[in-house]
PDB file of C-alpha atoms in Angstrom:
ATOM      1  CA  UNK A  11     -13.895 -10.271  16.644  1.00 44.00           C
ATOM      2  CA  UNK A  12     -14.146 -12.576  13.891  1.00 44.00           C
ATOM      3  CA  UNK A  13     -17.736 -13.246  12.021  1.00 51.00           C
ATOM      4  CA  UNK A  14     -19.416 -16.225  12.855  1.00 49.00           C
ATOM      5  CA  UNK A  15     -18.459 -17.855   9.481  1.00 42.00           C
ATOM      6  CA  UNK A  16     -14.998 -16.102   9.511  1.00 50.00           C
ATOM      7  CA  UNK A  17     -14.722 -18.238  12.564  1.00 55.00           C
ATOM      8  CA  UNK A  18     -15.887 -21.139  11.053  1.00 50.00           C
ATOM      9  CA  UNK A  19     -13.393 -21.094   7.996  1.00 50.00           C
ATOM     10  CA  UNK A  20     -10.580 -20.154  10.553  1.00 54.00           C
ATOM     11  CA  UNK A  21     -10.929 -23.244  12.730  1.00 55.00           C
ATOM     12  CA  UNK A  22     -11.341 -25.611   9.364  1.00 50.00           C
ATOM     13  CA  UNK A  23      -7.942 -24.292   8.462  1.00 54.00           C
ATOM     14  CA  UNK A  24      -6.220 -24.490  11.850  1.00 55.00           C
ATOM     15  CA  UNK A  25      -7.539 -27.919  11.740  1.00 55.00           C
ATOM     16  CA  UNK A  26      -6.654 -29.029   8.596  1.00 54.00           C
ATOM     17  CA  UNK A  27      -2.976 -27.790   9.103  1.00 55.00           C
ATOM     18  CA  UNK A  28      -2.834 -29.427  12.621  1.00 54.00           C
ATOM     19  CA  UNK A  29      -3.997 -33.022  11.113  1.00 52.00           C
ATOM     20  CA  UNK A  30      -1.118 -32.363   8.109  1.00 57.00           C
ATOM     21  CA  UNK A  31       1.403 -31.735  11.193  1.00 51.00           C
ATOM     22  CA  UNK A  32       0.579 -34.766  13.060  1.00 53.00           C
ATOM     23  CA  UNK A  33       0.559 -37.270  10.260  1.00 56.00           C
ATOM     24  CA  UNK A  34       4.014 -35.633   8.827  1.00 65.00           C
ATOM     25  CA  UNK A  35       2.675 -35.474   5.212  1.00 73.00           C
ATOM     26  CA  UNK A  36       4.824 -33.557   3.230  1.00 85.00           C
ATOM     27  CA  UNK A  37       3.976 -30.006   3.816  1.00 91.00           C
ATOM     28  CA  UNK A  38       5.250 -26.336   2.613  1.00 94.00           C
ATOM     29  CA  UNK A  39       4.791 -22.960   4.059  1.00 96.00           C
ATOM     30  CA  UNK A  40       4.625 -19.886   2.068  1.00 97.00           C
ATOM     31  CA  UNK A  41       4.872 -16.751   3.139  1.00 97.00           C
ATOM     32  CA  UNK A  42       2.564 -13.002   1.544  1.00 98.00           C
ATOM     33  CA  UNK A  43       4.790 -10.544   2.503  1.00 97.00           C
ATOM     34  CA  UNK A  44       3.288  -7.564   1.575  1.00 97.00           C
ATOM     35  CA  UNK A  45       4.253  -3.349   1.289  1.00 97.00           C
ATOM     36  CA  UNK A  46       1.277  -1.214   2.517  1.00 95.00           C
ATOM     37  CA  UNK A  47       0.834   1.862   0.242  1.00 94.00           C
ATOM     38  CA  UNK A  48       2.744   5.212   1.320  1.00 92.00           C
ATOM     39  CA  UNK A  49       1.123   7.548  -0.272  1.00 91.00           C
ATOM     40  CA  UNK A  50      -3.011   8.257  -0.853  1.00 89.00           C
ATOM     41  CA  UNK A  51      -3.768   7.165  -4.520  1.00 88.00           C
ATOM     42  CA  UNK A  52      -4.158  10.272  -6.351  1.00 88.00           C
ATOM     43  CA  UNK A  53      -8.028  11.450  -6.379  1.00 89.00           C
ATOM     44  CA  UNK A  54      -9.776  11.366  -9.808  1.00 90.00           C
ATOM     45  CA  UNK A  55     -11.344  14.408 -12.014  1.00 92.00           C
ATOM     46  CA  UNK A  56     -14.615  13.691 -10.437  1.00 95.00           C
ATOM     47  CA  UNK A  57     -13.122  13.627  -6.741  1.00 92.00           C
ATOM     48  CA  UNK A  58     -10.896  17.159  -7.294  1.00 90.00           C
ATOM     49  CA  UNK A  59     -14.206  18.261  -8.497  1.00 91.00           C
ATOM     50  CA  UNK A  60     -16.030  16.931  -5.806  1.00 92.00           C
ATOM     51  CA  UNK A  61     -13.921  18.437  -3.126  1.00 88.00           C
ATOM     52  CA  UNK A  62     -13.716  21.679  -4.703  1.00 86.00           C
ATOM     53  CA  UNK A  63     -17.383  22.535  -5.090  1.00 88.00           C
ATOM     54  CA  UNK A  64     -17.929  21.318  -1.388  1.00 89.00           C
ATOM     55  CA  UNK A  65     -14.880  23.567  -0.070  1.00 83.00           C
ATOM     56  CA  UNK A  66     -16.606  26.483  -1.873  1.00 81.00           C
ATOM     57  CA  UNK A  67     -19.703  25.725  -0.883  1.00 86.00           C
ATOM     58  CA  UNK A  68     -18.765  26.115   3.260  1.00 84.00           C
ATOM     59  CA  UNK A  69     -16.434  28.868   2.576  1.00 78.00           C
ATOM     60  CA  UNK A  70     -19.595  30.628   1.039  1.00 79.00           C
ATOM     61  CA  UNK A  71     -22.152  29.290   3.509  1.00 85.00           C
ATOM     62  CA  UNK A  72     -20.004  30.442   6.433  1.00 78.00           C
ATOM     63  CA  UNK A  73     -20.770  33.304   8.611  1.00 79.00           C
ATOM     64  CA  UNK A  74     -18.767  36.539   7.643  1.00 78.00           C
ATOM     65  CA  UNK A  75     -15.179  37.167  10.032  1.00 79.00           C
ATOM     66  CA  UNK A  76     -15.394  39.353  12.915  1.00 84.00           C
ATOM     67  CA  UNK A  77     -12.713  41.382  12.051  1.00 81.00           C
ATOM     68  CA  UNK A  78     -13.388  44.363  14.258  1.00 83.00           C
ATOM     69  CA  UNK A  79     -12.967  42.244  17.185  1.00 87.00           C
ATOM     70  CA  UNK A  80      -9.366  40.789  15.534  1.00 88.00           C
ATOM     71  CA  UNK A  81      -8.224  44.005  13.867  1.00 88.00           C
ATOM     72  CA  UNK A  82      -8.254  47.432  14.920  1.00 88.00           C
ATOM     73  CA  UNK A  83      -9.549  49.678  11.882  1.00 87.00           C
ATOM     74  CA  UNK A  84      -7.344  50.719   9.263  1.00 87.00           C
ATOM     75  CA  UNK A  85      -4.438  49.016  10.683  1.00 91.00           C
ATOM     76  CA  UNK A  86      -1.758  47.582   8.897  1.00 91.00           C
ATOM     77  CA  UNK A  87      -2.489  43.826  10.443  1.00 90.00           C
ATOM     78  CA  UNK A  88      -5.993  44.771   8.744  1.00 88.00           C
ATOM     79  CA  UNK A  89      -4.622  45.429   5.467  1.00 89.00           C
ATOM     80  CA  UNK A  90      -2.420  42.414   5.452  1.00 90.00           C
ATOM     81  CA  UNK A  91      -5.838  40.668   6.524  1.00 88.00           C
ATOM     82  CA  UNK A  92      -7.930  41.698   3.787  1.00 86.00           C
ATOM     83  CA  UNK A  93      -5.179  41.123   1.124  1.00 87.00           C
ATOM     84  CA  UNK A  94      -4.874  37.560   2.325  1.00 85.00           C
ATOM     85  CA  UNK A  95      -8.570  37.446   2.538  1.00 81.00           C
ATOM     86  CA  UNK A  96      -9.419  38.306  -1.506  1.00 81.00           C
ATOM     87  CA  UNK A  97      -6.420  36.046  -2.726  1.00 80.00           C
ATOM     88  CA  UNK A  98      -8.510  33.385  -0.241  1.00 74.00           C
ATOM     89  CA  UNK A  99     -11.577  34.143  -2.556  1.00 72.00           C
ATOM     90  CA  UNK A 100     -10.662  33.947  -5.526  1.00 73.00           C
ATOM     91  CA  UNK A 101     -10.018  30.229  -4.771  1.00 66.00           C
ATOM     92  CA  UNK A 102     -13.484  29.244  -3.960  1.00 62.00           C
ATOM     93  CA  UNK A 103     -14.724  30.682  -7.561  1.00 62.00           C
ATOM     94  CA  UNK A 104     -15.890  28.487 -10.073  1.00 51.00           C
ATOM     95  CA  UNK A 105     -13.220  29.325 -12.638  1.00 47.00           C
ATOM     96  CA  UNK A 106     -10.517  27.469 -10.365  1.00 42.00           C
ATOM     97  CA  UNK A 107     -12.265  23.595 -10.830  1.00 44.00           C
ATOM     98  CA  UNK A 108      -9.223  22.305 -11.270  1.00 47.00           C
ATOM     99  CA  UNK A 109      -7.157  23.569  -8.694  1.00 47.00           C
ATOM    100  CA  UNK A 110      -6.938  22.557  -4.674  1.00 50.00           C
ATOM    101  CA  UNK A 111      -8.079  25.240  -2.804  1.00 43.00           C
ATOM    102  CA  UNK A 112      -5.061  24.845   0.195  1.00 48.00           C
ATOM    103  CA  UNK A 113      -2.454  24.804  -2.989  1.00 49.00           C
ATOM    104  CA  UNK A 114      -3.794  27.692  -4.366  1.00 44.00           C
ATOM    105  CA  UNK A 115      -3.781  29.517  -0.721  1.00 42.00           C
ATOM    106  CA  UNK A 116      -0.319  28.394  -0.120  1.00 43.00           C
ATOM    107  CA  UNK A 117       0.846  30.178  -3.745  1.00 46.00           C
ATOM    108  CA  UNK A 118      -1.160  33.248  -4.046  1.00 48.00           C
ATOM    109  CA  UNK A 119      -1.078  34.189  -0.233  1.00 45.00           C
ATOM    110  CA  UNK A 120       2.204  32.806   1.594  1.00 50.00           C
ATOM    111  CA  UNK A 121       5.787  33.763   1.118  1.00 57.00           C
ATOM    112  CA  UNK A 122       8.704  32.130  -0.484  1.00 61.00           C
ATOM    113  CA  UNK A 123       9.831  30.717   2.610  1.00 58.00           C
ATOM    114  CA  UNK A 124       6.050  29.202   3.476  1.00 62.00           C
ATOM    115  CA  UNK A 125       5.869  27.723  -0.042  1.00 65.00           C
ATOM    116  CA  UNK A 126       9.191  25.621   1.013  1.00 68.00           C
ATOM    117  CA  UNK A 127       7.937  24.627   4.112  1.00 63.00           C
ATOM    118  CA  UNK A 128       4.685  22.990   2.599  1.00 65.00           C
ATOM    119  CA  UNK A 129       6.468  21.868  -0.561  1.00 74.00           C
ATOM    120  CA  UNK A 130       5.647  17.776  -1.353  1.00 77.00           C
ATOM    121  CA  UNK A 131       7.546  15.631  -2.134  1.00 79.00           C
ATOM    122  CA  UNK A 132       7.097  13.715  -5.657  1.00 87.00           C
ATOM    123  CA  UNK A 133       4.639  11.330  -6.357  1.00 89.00           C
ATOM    124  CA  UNK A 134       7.234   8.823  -8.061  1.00 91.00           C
ATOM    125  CA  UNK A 135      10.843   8.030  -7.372  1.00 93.00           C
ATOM    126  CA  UNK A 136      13.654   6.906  -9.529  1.00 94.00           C
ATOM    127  CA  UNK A 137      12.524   3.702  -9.013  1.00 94.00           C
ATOM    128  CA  UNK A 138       9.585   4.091 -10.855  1.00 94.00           C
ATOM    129  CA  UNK A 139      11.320   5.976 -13.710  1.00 94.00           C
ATOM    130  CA  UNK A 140      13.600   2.868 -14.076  1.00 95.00           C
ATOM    131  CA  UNK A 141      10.964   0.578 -14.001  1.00 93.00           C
ATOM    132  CA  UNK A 142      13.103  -0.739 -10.918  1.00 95.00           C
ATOM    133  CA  UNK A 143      11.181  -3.838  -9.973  1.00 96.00           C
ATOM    134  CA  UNK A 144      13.600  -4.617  -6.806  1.00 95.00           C
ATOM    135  CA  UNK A 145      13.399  -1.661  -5.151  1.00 95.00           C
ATOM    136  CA  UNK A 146      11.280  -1.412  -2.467  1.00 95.00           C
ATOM    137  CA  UNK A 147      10.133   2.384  -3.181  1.00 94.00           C
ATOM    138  CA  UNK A 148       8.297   2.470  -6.079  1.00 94.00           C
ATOM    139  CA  UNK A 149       4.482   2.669  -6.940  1.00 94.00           C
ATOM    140  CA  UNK A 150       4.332   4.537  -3.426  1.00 94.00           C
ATOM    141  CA  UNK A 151       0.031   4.267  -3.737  1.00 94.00           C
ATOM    142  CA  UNK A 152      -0.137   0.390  -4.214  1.00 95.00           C
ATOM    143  CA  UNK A 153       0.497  -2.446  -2.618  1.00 96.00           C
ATOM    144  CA  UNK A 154       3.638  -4.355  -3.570  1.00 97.00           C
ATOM    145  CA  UNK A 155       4.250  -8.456  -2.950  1.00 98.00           C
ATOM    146  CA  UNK A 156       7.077  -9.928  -2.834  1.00 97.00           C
ATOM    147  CA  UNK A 157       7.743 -12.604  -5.093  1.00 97.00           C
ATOM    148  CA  UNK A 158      10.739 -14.836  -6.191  1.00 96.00           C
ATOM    149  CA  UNK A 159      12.078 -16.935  -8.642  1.00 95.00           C
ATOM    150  CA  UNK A 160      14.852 -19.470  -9.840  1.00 92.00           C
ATOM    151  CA  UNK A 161      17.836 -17.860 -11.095  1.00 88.00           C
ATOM    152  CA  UNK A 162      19.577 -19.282 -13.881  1.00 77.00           C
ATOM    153  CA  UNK A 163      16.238 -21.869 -15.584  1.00 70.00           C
ATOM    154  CA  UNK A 164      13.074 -20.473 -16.541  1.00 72.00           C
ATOM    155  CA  UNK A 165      11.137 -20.766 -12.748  1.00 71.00           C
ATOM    156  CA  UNK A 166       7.536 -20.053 -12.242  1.00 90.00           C
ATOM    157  CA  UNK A 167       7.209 -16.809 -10.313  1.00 95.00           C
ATOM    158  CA  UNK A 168       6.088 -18.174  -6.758  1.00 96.00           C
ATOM    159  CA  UNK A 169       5.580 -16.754  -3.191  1.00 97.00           C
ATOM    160  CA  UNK A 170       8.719 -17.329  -0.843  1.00 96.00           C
ATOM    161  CA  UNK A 171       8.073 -20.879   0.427  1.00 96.00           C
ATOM    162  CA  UNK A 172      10.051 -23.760   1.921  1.00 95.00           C
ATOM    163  CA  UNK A 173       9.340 -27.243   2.804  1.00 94.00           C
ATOM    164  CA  UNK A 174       8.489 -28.384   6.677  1.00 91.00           C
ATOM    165  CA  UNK A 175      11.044 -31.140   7.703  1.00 85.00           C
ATOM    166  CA  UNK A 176      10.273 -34.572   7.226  1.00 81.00           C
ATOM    167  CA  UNK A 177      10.757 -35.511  10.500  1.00 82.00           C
ATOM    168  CA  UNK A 178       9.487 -31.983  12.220  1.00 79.00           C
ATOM    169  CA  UNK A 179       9.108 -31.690  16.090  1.00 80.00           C
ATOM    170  CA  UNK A 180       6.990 -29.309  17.923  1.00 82.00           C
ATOM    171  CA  UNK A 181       9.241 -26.443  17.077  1.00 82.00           C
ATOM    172  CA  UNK A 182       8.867 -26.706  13.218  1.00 85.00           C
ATOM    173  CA  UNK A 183       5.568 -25.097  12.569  1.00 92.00           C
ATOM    174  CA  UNK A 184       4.179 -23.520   9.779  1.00 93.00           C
ATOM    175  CA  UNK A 185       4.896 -19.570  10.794  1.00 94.00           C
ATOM    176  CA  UNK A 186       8.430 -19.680  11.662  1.00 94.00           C
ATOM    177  CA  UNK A 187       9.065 -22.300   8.611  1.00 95.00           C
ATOM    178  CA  UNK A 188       7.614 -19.283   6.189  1.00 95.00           C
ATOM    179  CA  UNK A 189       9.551 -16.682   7.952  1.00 96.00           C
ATOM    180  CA  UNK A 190      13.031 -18.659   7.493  1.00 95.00           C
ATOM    181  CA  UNK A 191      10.861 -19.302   3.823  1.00 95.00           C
ATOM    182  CA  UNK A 192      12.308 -15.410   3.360  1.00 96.00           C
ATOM    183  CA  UNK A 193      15.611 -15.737   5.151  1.00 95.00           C
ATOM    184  CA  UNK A 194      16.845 -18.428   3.982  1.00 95.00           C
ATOM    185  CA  UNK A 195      16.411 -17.537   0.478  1.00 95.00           C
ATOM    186  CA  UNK A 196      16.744 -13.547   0.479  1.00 95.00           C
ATOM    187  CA  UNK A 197      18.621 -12.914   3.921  1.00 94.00           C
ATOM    188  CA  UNK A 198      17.497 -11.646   7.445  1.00 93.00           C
ATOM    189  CA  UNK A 199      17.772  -7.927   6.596  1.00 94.00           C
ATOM    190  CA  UNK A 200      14.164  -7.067   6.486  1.00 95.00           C
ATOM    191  CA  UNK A 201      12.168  -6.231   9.467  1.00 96.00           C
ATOM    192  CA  UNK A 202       8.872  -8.948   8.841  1.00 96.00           C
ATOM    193  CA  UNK A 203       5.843  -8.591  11.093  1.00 97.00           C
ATOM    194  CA  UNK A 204       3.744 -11.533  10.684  1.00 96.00           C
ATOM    195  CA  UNK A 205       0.276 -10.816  10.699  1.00 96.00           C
ATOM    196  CA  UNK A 206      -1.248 -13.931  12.049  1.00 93.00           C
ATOM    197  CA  UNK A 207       0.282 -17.346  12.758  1.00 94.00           C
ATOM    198  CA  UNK A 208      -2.953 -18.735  11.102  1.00 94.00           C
ATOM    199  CA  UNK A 209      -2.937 -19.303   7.223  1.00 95.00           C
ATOM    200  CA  UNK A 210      -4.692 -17.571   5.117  1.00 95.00           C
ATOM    201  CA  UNK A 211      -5.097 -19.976   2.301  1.00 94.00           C
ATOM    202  CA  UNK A 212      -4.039 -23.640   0.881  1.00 94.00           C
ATOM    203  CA  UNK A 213      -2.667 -24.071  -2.283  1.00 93.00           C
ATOM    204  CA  UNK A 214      -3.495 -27.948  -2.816  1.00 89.00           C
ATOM    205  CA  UNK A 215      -0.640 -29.724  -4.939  1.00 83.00           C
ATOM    206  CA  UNK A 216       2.244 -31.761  -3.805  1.00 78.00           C
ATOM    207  CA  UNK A 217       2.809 -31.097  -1.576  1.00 87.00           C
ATOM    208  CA  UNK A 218      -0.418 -28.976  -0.275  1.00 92.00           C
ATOM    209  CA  UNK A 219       1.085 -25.251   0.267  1.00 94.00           C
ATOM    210  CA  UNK A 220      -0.167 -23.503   3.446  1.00 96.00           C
ATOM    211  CA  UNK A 221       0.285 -19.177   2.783  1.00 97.00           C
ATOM    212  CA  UNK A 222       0.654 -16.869   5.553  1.00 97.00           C
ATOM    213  CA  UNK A 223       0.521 -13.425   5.485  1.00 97.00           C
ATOM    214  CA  UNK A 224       3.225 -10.561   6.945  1.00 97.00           C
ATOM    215  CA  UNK A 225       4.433  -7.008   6.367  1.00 97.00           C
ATOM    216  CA  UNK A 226       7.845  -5.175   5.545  1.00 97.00           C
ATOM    217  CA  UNK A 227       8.882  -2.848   7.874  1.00 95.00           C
ATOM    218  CA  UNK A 228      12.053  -1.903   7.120  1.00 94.00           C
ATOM    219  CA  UNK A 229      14.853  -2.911   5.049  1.00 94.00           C
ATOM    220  CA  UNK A 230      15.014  -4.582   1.458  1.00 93.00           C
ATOM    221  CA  UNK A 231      16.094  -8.363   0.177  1.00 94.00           C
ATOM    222  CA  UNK A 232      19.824  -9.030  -0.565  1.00 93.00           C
ATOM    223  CA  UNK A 233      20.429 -10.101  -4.032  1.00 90.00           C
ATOM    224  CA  UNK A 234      21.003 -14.255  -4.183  1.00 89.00           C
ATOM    225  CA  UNK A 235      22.953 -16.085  -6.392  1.00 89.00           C
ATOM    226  CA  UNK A 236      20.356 -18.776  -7.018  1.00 91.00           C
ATOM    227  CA  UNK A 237      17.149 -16.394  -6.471  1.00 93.00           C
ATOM    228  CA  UNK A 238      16.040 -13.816  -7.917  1.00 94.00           C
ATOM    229  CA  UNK A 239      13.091 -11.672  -6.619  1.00 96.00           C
ATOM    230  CA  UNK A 240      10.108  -8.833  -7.314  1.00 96.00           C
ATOM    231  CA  UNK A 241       8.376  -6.505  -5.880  1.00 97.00           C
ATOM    232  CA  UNK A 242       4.840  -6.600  -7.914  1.00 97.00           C
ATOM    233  CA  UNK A 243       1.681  -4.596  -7.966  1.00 96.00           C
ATOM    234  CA  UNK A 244      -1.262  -6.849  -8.679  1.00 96.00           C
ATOM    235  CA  UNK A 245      -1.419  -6.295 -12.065  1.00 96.00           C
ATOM    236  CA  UNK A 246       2.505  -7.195 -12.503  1.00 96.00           C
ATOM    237  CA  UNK A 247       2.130 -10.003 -10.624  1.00 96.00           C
ATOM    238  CA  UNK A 248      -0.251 -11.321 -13.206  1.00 95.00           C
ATOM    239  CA  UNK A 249       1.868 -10.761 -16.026  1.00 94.00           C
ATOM    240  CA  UNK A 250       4.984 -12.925 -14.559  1.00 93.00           C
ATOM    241  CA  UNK A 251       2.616 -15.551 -12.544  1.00 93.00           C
ATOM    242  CA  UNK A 252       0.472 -16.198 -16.052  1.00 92.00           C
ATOM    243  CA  UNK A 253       3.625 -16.877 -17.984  1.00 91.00           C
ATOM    244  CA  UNK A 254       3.528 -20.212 -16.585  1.00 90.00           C
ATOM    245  CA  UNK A 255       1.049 -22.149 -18.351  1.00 90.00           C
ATOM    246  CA  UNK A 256       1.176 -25.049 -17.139  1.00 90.00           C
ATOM    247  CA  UNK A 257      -2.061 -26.695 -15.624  1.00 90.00           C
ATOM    248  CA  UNK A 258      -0.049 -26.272 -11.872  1.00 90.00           C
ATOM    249  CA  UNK A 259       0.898 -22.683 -12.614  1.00 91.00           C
ATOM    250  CA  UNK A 260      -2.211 -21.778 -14.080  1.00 92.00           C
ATOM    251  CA  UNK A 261      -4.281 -22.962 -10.598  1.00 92.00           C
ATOM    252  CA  UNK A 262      -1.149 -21.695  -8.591  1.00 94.00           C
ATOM    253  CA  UNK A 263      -2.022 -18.127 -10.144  1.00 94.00           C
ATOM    254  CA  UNK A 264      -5.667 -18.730  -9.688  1.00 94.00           C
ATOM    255  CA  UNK A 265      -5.688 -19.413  -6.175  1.00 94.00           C
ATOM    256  CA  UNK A 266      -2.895 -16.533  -5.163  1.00 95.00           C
ATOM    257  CA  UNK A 267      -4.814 -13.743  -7.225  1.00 94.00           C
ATOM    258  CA  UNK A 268      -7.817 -13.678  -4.618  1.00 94.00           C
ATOM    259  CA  UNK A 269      -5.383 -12.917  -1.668  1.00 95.00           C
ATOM    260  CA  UNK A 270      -3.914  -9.409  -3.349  1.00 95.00           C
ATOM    261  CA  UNK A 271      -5.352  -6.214  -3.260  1.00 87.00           C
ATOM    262  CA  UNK A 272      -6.248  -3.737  -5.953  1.00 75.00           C
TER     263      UNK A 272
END
């Protein structure tokens, strides 16, 4: 359930939009569309740290193993126990800060063919290594937003948007004019979940911009010949938003900043 002035804000905007729609001002819809992170950002110093001390801390706090109710004495399943057992140790000591207790397990007391079987996959693709700014699988532990941009002229970096028609009926509202916002300009070949048929913001200019927000799925953007697109952290998207300086670009940036995440 939405907060009381959650609520409030909501209905100001549904209202708003609905008084644009009636009196046919001119009107765009923009569209966040938005790649959730695939992998956990990686943990700091302090957090390996953090995690190892506690690990060590219940492994060393714990009651001892009943092993004479597992293993029968001086039994080879015993041996292979107690083997196991000391390379498990020598993971909880101090000396090992910097290491992760399950990696450590997985090396020292596992086989070849175990180690394959819980082997990871990189953090970063070629993507990443070629700085690959279309691709959808790169910087796998942020959030990427897609952005686009005039091909051919020196465009301002802008969210996907397109203009509702002048003479709109009850069909041409403000969610499924953002969604064909994204086809139109960068094909259907992307699976888009839209998150709410409610805006999340206004851009006020001319005409006033109204920004929903949706998800990839699946699939990536084809390549246009008059648009050409980006898949941004935060960080990037500042760098190509702020190179437009003018007064319109500069409140553009300002008002699209506070709807991205870290």
């Amino acid at each position: 359930m939405l907060r009381p002035v959650r609520r409030a804000a909501a209905a100001c905007v549904r209202r708003a939009a609905s008084t644009d729609a009636r009196a046919n001002a001119p009107l765009k819809s923009a569209l966040l569309v938005t790649r959730a992170p695939v992998l956990q950002r990686e943990p700091s110093a302090f957090e390996r740290e953090y995690y190892r001390f506690n690990t060590a801390l219940s492994h060393k706090l714990q009651q001892p193993f009943p092993r004479d109710m597992y293993f029968k004495k001086g039994s080879a399943a015993e041996s292979r126990f107690d083997e196991y057992y000391t390379q498990l140790q020598k993971t909880w000591e101090v000396k090992t800060e910097t290491r992760d207790p399950s990696k450590s397990v997985r090396k020292d007391a596992q086989s070849d063919s175990d180690a394959e079987l819980y082997a990871t996959m990189p953090r970063t693709t070629e993507a990443d290594a070629q700085k690959n700014v279309k691709s959808i699988e790169r910087a796998l532990d942020r959030t990427l937003y897609l952005f686009v941009a005039d091909k051919g002229s020196k465009g301002s970096w802008r969210l996907p948007s397109k203009e509702l028609a002048a003479d709109r009926t009850a069909h041409d509202t403000l969610h499924t004019t953002a969604m064909s916002a994204v086809t139109d300009m960068l094909g259907d070949t992307m699976d888009l979940w839209l998150v709410s048929k409610l805006p999340i913001a206004v851009v006020q200019g001319a005409p006033k911009t109204y920004v929903l927000r949706a998800r990839v799925l699946a699939g990536e953007p084809l390549d246009s010949k008059k648009t050409e697109f980006a898949w941004l952290t935060k960080e990037e998207a500042a760098e190509h938003l702020k190179k437009d300086t003018s007064p319109e670009g500069q409140a553009y940036w300002n008002k699209v900043q506070d709807l991205l995440d870290e």
